[in-house]
mmCIF file of C-alpha atoms in Angstrom:
data_model
loop_
_atom_site.group_PDB
_atom_site.id
_atom_site.type_symbol
_atom_site.label_atom_id
_atom_site.label_comp_id
_atom_site.label_asym_id
_atom_site.label_seq_id
_atom_site.Cartn_x
_atom_site.Cartn_y
_atom_site.Cartn_z
ATOM 1 C CA MET A 1 162.820 124.495 -89.462
ATOM 2 C CA ASP A 2 160.532 121.534 -89.061
ATOM 3 C CA ILE A 3 157.037 122.310 -87.986
ATOM 4 C CA THR A 4 154.931 119.421 -86.728
ATOM 5 C CA ASN A 5 151.176 119.854 -86.857
ATOM 6 C CA ALA A 6 149.529 118.058 -83.984
ATOM 7 C CA THR A 7 145.879 117.119 -84.109
ATOM 8 C CA THR A 8 144.070 117.969 -80.898
ATOM 9 C CA ALA A 9 141.285 115.593 -80.024
ATOM 10 C CA THR A 10 138.083 117.183 -78.829
ATOM 11 C CA VAL A 11 136.684 115.496 -75.759
ATOM 12 C CA THR A 12 132.967 115.896 -75.239
ATOM 13 C CA ALA A 13 131.920 115.514 -71.629
ATOM 14 C CA ALA A 14 129.072 113.145 -71.022
ATOM 15 C CA PRO A 15 125.934 114.903 -69.825
ATOM 16 C CA ALA A 16 125.556 114.889 -66.064
ATOM 17 C CA ALA A 17 123.115 112.320 -64.795
ATOM 18 C CA ALA A 18 119.905 113.731 -63.410
ATOM 19 C CA PRO A 19 119.789 113.562 -59.606
ATOM 20 C CA ALA A 20 117.613 110.913 -58.059
ATOM 21 C CA PRO A 21 114.093 112.122 -57.259
ATOM 22 C CA LEU A 22 113.453 113.442 -53.790
ATOM 23 C CA THR A 23 111.329 111.154 -51.659
ATOM 24 C CA LEU A 24 108.171 113.007 -50.686
ATOM 25 C CA ALA A 25 105.672 112.050 -47.987
ATOM 26 C CA LEU A 26 102.211 113.360 -48.845
ATOM 27 C CA VAL A 27 100.327 113.560 -45.545
ATOM 28 C CA VAL A 28 96.532 113.559 -45.842
ATOM 29 C CA ALA A 29 95.617 115.071 -42.489
ATOM 30 C CA SER A 30 91.876 114.599 -42.094
ATOM 31 C CA ASP A 31 90.459 111.372 -40.670
ATOM 32 C CA ARG A 32 86.952 112.782 -40.470
ATOM 33 C CA GLU A 33 84.006 110.721 -41.686
ATOM 34 C CA GLY A 34 82.793 112.087 -45.016
ATOM 35 C CA ARG A 35 85.962 114.135 -45.451
ATOM 36 C CA PHE A 36 86.756 116.044 -48.631
ATOM 37 C CA GLY A 37 90.494 115.622 -48.189
ATOM 38 C CA HIS A 38 90.869 112.655 -50.520
ATOM 39 C CA VAL A 39 89.517 114.757 -53.420
ATOM 40 C CA VAL A 40 92.099 117.486 -52.811
ATOM 41 C CA ALA A 41 94.876 114.939 -52.233
ATOM 42 C CA ASP A 42 94.065 113.066 -55.446
ATOM 43 C CA TRP A 43 94.144 116.323 -57.400
ATOM 44 C CA PHE A 44 97.544 117.194 -55.956
ATOM 45 C CA ARG A 45 98.848 113.708 -56.708
ATOM 46 C CA SER A 46 97.964 114.331 -60.346
ATOM 47 C CA ARG A 47 100.252 117.380 -60.225
ATOM 48 C CA LEU A 48 103.044 115.292 -58.725
ATOM 49 C CA ALA A 49 102.633 112.644 -61.412
ATOM 50 C CA GLU A 50 103.733 115.193 -64.022
ATOM 51 C CA ARG A 51 107.084 115.795 -62.337
ATOM 52 C CA GLN A 52 110.270 113.760 -62.372
ATOM 53 C CA ASP A 53 111.901 115.338 -59.313
ATOM 54 C CA PHE A 54 109.712 113.712 -56.648
ATOM 55 C CA ALA A 55 108.912 110.135 -55.678
ATOM 56 C CA PRO A 56 105.782 110.435 -53.499
ATOM 57 C CA THR A 57 104.327 108.132 -50.868
ATOM 58 C CA VAL A 58 100.938 108.843 -49.285
ATOM 59 C CA VAL A 59 100.444 108.859 -45.516
ATOM 60 C CA ASP A 60 96.673 108.859 -45.061
ATOM 61 C CA LEU A 61 95.763 109.441 -41.425
ATOM 62 C CA ALA A 62 92.307 107.955 -42.003
ATOM 63 C CA GLU A 63 94.133 104.646 -42.420
ATOM 64 C CA VAL A 64 96.201 104.954 -39.235
ATOM 65 C CA ASP A 65 94.644 104.298 -35.838
ATOM 66 C CA LEU A 66 96.778 106.221 -33.357
ATOM 67 C CA PRO A 67 95.349 106.991 -29.907
ATOM 68 C CA THR A 68 95.695 110.541 -28.674
ATOM 69 C CA SER A 69 97.381 109.458 -25.431
ATOM 70 C CA LEU A 70 101.159 109.624 -25.852
ATOM 71 C CA SER A 71 103.571 107.164 -24.260
ATOM 72 C CA TYR A 72 107.316 106.630 -24.240
ATOM 73 C CA ASP A 73 106.573 102.905 -24.204
ATOM 74 C CA PRO A 74 103.690 102.388 -26.653
ATOM 75 C CA SER A 75 101.767 99.141 -26.716
ATOM 76 C CA PRO A 76 102.356 96.552 -29.440
ATOM 77 C CA ALA A 77 99.147 97.704 -31.146
ATOM 78 C CA VAL A 78 100.348 101.322 -31.248
ATOM 79 C CA ARG A 79 103.785 100.226 -32.437
ATOM 80 C CA ALA A 80 102.117 98.386 -35.295
ATOM 81 C CA GLN A 81 100.294 101.557 -36.320
ATOM 82 C CA LEU A 82 103.455 103.642 -36.067
ATOM 83 C CA ALA A 83 105.212 101.123 -38.290
ATOM 84 C CA LYS A 84 102.881 102.241 -41.080
ATOM 85 C CA VAL A 85 104.026 105.854 -40.932
ATOM 86 C CA THR A 86 107.312 106.344 -39.071
ATOM 87 C CA PRO A 87 109.546 104.702 -41.724
ATOM 88 C CA VAL A 88 107.883 106.802 -44.439
ATOM 89 C CA LEU A 89 108.500 110.036 -42.526
ATOM 90 C CA GLU A 90 112.068 109.011 -41.728
ATOM 91 C CA ALA A 91 112.869 108.224 -45.369
ATOM 92 C CA ALA A 92 111.283 111.399 -46.741
ATOM 93 C CA ASP A 93 113.386 114.247 -48.080
ATOM 94 C CA ALA A 94 110.355 116.554 -48.077
ATOM 95 C CA PHE A 95 106.708 116.715 -47.030
ATOM 96 C CA VAL A 96 103.451 118.087 -48.332
ATOM 97 C CA VAL A 97 100.582 118.277 -45.847
ATOM 98 C CA VAL A 98 97.024 118.325 -47.184
ATOM 99 C CA THR A 99 94.932 119.835 -44.404
ATOM 100 C CA PRO A 100 91.448 121.188 -43.830
ATOM 101 C CA GLU A 101 90.630 123.944 -41.390
ATOM 102 C CA TYR A 102 88.524 122.912 -38.407
ATOM 103 C CA ASN A 103 87.454 125.754 -36.090
ATOM 104 C CA HIS A 104 90.270 128.027 -37.315
ATOM 105 C CA SER A 105 92.876 125.295 -36.807
ATOM 106 C CA PHE A 106 94.116 121.968 -38.144
ATOM 107 C CA PRO A 107 92.929 118.421 -37.305
ATOM 108 C CA ALA A 108 93.857 116.673 -34.074
ATOM 109 C CA SER A 109 94.934 113.670 -36.148
ATOM 110 C CA LEU A 110 97.711 115.754 -37.685
ATOM 111 C CA LYS A 111 98.907 117.171 -34.359
ATOM 112 C CA ASN A 112 98.982 113.630 -33.011
ATOM 113 C CA LEU A 113 101.190 112.497 -35.897
ATOM 114 C CA ILE A 114 103.522 115.475 -35.483
ATOM 115 C CA ASP A 115 103.865 115.033 -31.738
ATOM 116 C CA ARG A 116 104.751 111.343 -32.050
ATOM 117 C CA HIS A 117 107.800 112.175 -34.193
ATOM 118 C CA TYR A 118 110.711 114.550 -33.923
ATOM 119 C CA THR A 119 113.923 113.739 -35.788
ATOM 120 C CA GLU A 120 111.856 112.550 -38.741
ATOM 121 C CA TRP A 121 110.855 116.174 -39.453
ATOM 122 C CA GLN A 122 114.183 117.846 -38.790
ATOM 123 C CA ALA A 123 115.968 119.854 -41.478
ATOM 124 C CA LYS A 124 113.416 118.961 -44.144
ATOM 125 C CA PRO A 125 111.039 121.217 -46.085
ATOM 126 C CA VAL A 126 107.267 121.150 -45.637
ATOM 127 C CA GLY A 127 104.694 122.473 -48.085
ATOM 128 C CA PHE A 128 100.967 122.912 -47.498
ATOM 129 C CA VAL A 129 97.844 122.280 -49.534
ATOM 130 C CA SER A 130 94.821 123.552 -47.619
ATOM 131 C CA TYR A 131 91.097 123.662 -48.119
ATOM 132 C CA GLY A 132 88.072 125.040 -46.310
ATOM 133 C CA GLY A 133 85.484 127.779 -46.463
ATOM 134 C CA ILE A 134 86.165 131.451 -46.970
ATOM 135 C CA SER A 135 89.725 131.218 -45.631
ATOM 136 C CA GLY A 136 90.668 128.199 -47.722
ATOM 137 C CA GLY A 137 92.372 126.607 -44.726
ATOM 138 C CA LEU A 138 95.040 129.295 -44.490
ATOM 139 C CA ARG A 139 94.493 129.844 -40.762
ATOM 140 C CA ALA A 140 95.362 126.192 -40.216
ATOM 141 C CA VAL A 141 98.492 126.599 -42.325
ATOM 142 C CA GLU A 142 99.714 129.626 -40.366
ATOM 143 C CA GLN A 143 99.423 127.680 -37.122
ATOM 144 C CA LEU A 144 101.210 124.704 -38.655
ATOM 145 C CA ARG A 145 104.151 126.911 -39.598
ATOM 146 C CA GLN A 146 104.740 127.576 -35.898
ATOM 147 C CA VAL A 147 104.420 123.903 -35.006
ATOM 148 C CA TYR A 148 106.822 122.774 -37.711
ATOM 149 C CA ALA A 149 109.325 125.456 -36.741
ATOM 150 C CA GLU A 150 109.468 123.757 -33.339
ATOM 151 C CA MET A 151 110.212 120.502 -35.179
ATOM 152 C CA HIS A 152 113.219 122.185 -36.875
ATOM 153 C CA ALA A 153 111.513 121.856 -40.253
ATOM 154 C CA VAL A 154 111.525 124.516 -42.994
ATOM 155 C CA THR A 155 108.105 125.519 -44.320
ATOM 156 C CA VAL A 156 108.049 126.873 -47.870
ATOM 157 C CA ARG A 157 106.295 130.143 -48.565
ATOM 158 C CA GLU A 158 104.066 129.143 -51.464
ATOM 159 C CA THR A 159 100.862 127.241 -50.747
ATOM 160 C CA VAL A 160 97.910 125.813 -52.627
ATOM 161 C CA SER A 161 94.632 126.932 -51.044
ATOM 162 C CA PHE A 162 91.088 125.965 -52.002
ATOM 163 C CA HIS A 163 88.424 128.426 -50.821
ATOM 164 C CA HIS A 164 84.919 126.945 -50.628
ATOM 165 C CA ALA A 165 86.532 123.763 -51.850
ATOM 166 C CA HIS A 166 83.403 121.681 -52.383
ATOM 167 C CA GLY A 167 82.247 123.946 -55.199
ATOM 168 C CA LEU A 168 85.553 123.855 -57.089
ATOM 169 C CA PHE A 169 85.539 120.183 -58.089
ATOM 170 C CA ASP A 170 83.079 118.190 -60.160
ATOM 171 C CA GLU A 171 81.543 114.874 -59.108
ATOM 172 C CA ASP A 172 84.527 112.981 -60.548
ATOM 173 C CA GLY A 173 87.039 114.996 -58.512
ATOM 174 C CA ARG A 174 88.229 117.130 -61.408
ATOM 175 C CA HIS A 175 88.928 120.796 -60.784
ATOM 176 C CA LYS A 176 86.483 122.888 -62.791
ATOM 177 C CA ASP A 177 88.911 125.752 -63.473
ATOM 178 C CA PRO A 178 92.385 124.481 -62.576
ATOM 179 C CA SER A 179 94.747 127.047 -64.105
ATOM 180 C CA ALA A 180 95.340 129.150 -60.967
ATOM 181 C CA ALA A 181 95.618 126.092 -58.729
ATOM 182 C CA GLU A 182 98.044 124.424 -61.140
ATOM 183 C CA THR A 183 100.211 127.547 -61.158
ATOM 184 C CA ALA A 184 100.209 127.593 -57.353
ATOM 185 C CA ALA A 185 101.068 123.884 -57.196
ATOM 186 C CA LYS A 186 104.011 124.369 -59.536
ATOM 187 C CA ALA A 187 105.338 127.258 -57.430
ATOM 188 C CA LEU A 188 105.001 125.205 -54.255
ATOM 189 C CA LEU A 189 106.740 122.167 -55.753
ATOM 190 C CA ASP A 190 109.531 124.247 -57.299
ATOM 191 C CA GLN A 191 110.318 125.742 -53.890
ATOM 192 C CA LEU A 192 110.006 122.366 -52.198
ATOM 193 C CA ALA A 193 112.430 120.815 -54.691
ATOM 194 C CA TRP A 194 114.979 123.607 -54.140
ATOM 195 C CA TRP A 195 114.844 123.344 -50.369
ATOM 196 C CA GLY A 196 114.714 119.560 -50.432
ATOM 197 C CA ARG A 197 117.832 119.339 -52.565
ATOM 198 C CA ALA A 198 119.665 122.091 -50.670
ATOM 199 C CA LEU A 199 118.978 120.573 -47.249
ATOM 200 C CA LYS A 200 119.771 117.049 -48.405
ATOM 201 C CA ASP A 201 123.103 118.211 -49.844
ATOM 202 C CA ALA A 202 123.917 120.158 -46.675
ATOM 203 C CA LYS A 203 123.190 117.148 -44.465
ATOM 204 C CA SER A 204 125.482 114.985 -46.606
ATOM 205 C CA VAL A 205 128.348 117.332 -45.680
ATOM 206 C CA ARG A 206 127.411 117.927 -42.050
ATOM 207 C CA PRO A 207 124.655 116.080 -40.152
ATOM 208 C CA TYR A 208 122.016 118.447 -38.807
ATOM 209 C CA GLY A 209 122.731 119.604 -35.257
ATOM 210 C CA SER A 210 126.409 118.636 -35.321
#
């Protein structure tokens, strides 16, 4: 009996390409003169720079001049200001809001931005980096969770919170003892990446609200 030995070729699958980074809008909420927000935002941007899963764009509300009066037919000047922020929010897969706490709440500038948009927030995750006095801005964050729920956004559980923030950073904006804050930032961004990817994939199968 003839026996033929066949050589079986081994096919090695090419490694799967890494998914494209999620677009992230980093909203710096305070427009207050002398604000501390840019120090906190710059620190958080340094955390983002170490990751490959996000492509961030900053929306700094100190650089956007939006009146508090809302209109369904905004003036050309208001439209020009919205053109600075609306496309960024629309393109974002996820958000991180850097907010202080003013009088147990969040800045009017942030509420103004939220109220001027709707679909831009929908079915996207939102994370929070807060700063303030003894509460570290957490009272502002808890109120924002309710607001963003109304926008059909998903707020992630983990936060980064700076209590008595002015004393935590040196004159060059470096955190004096960053280990705990870095751990919190990683937890926040890990959750944000999971939700961002999950919601983006879900919307590719079925548009939100359909």
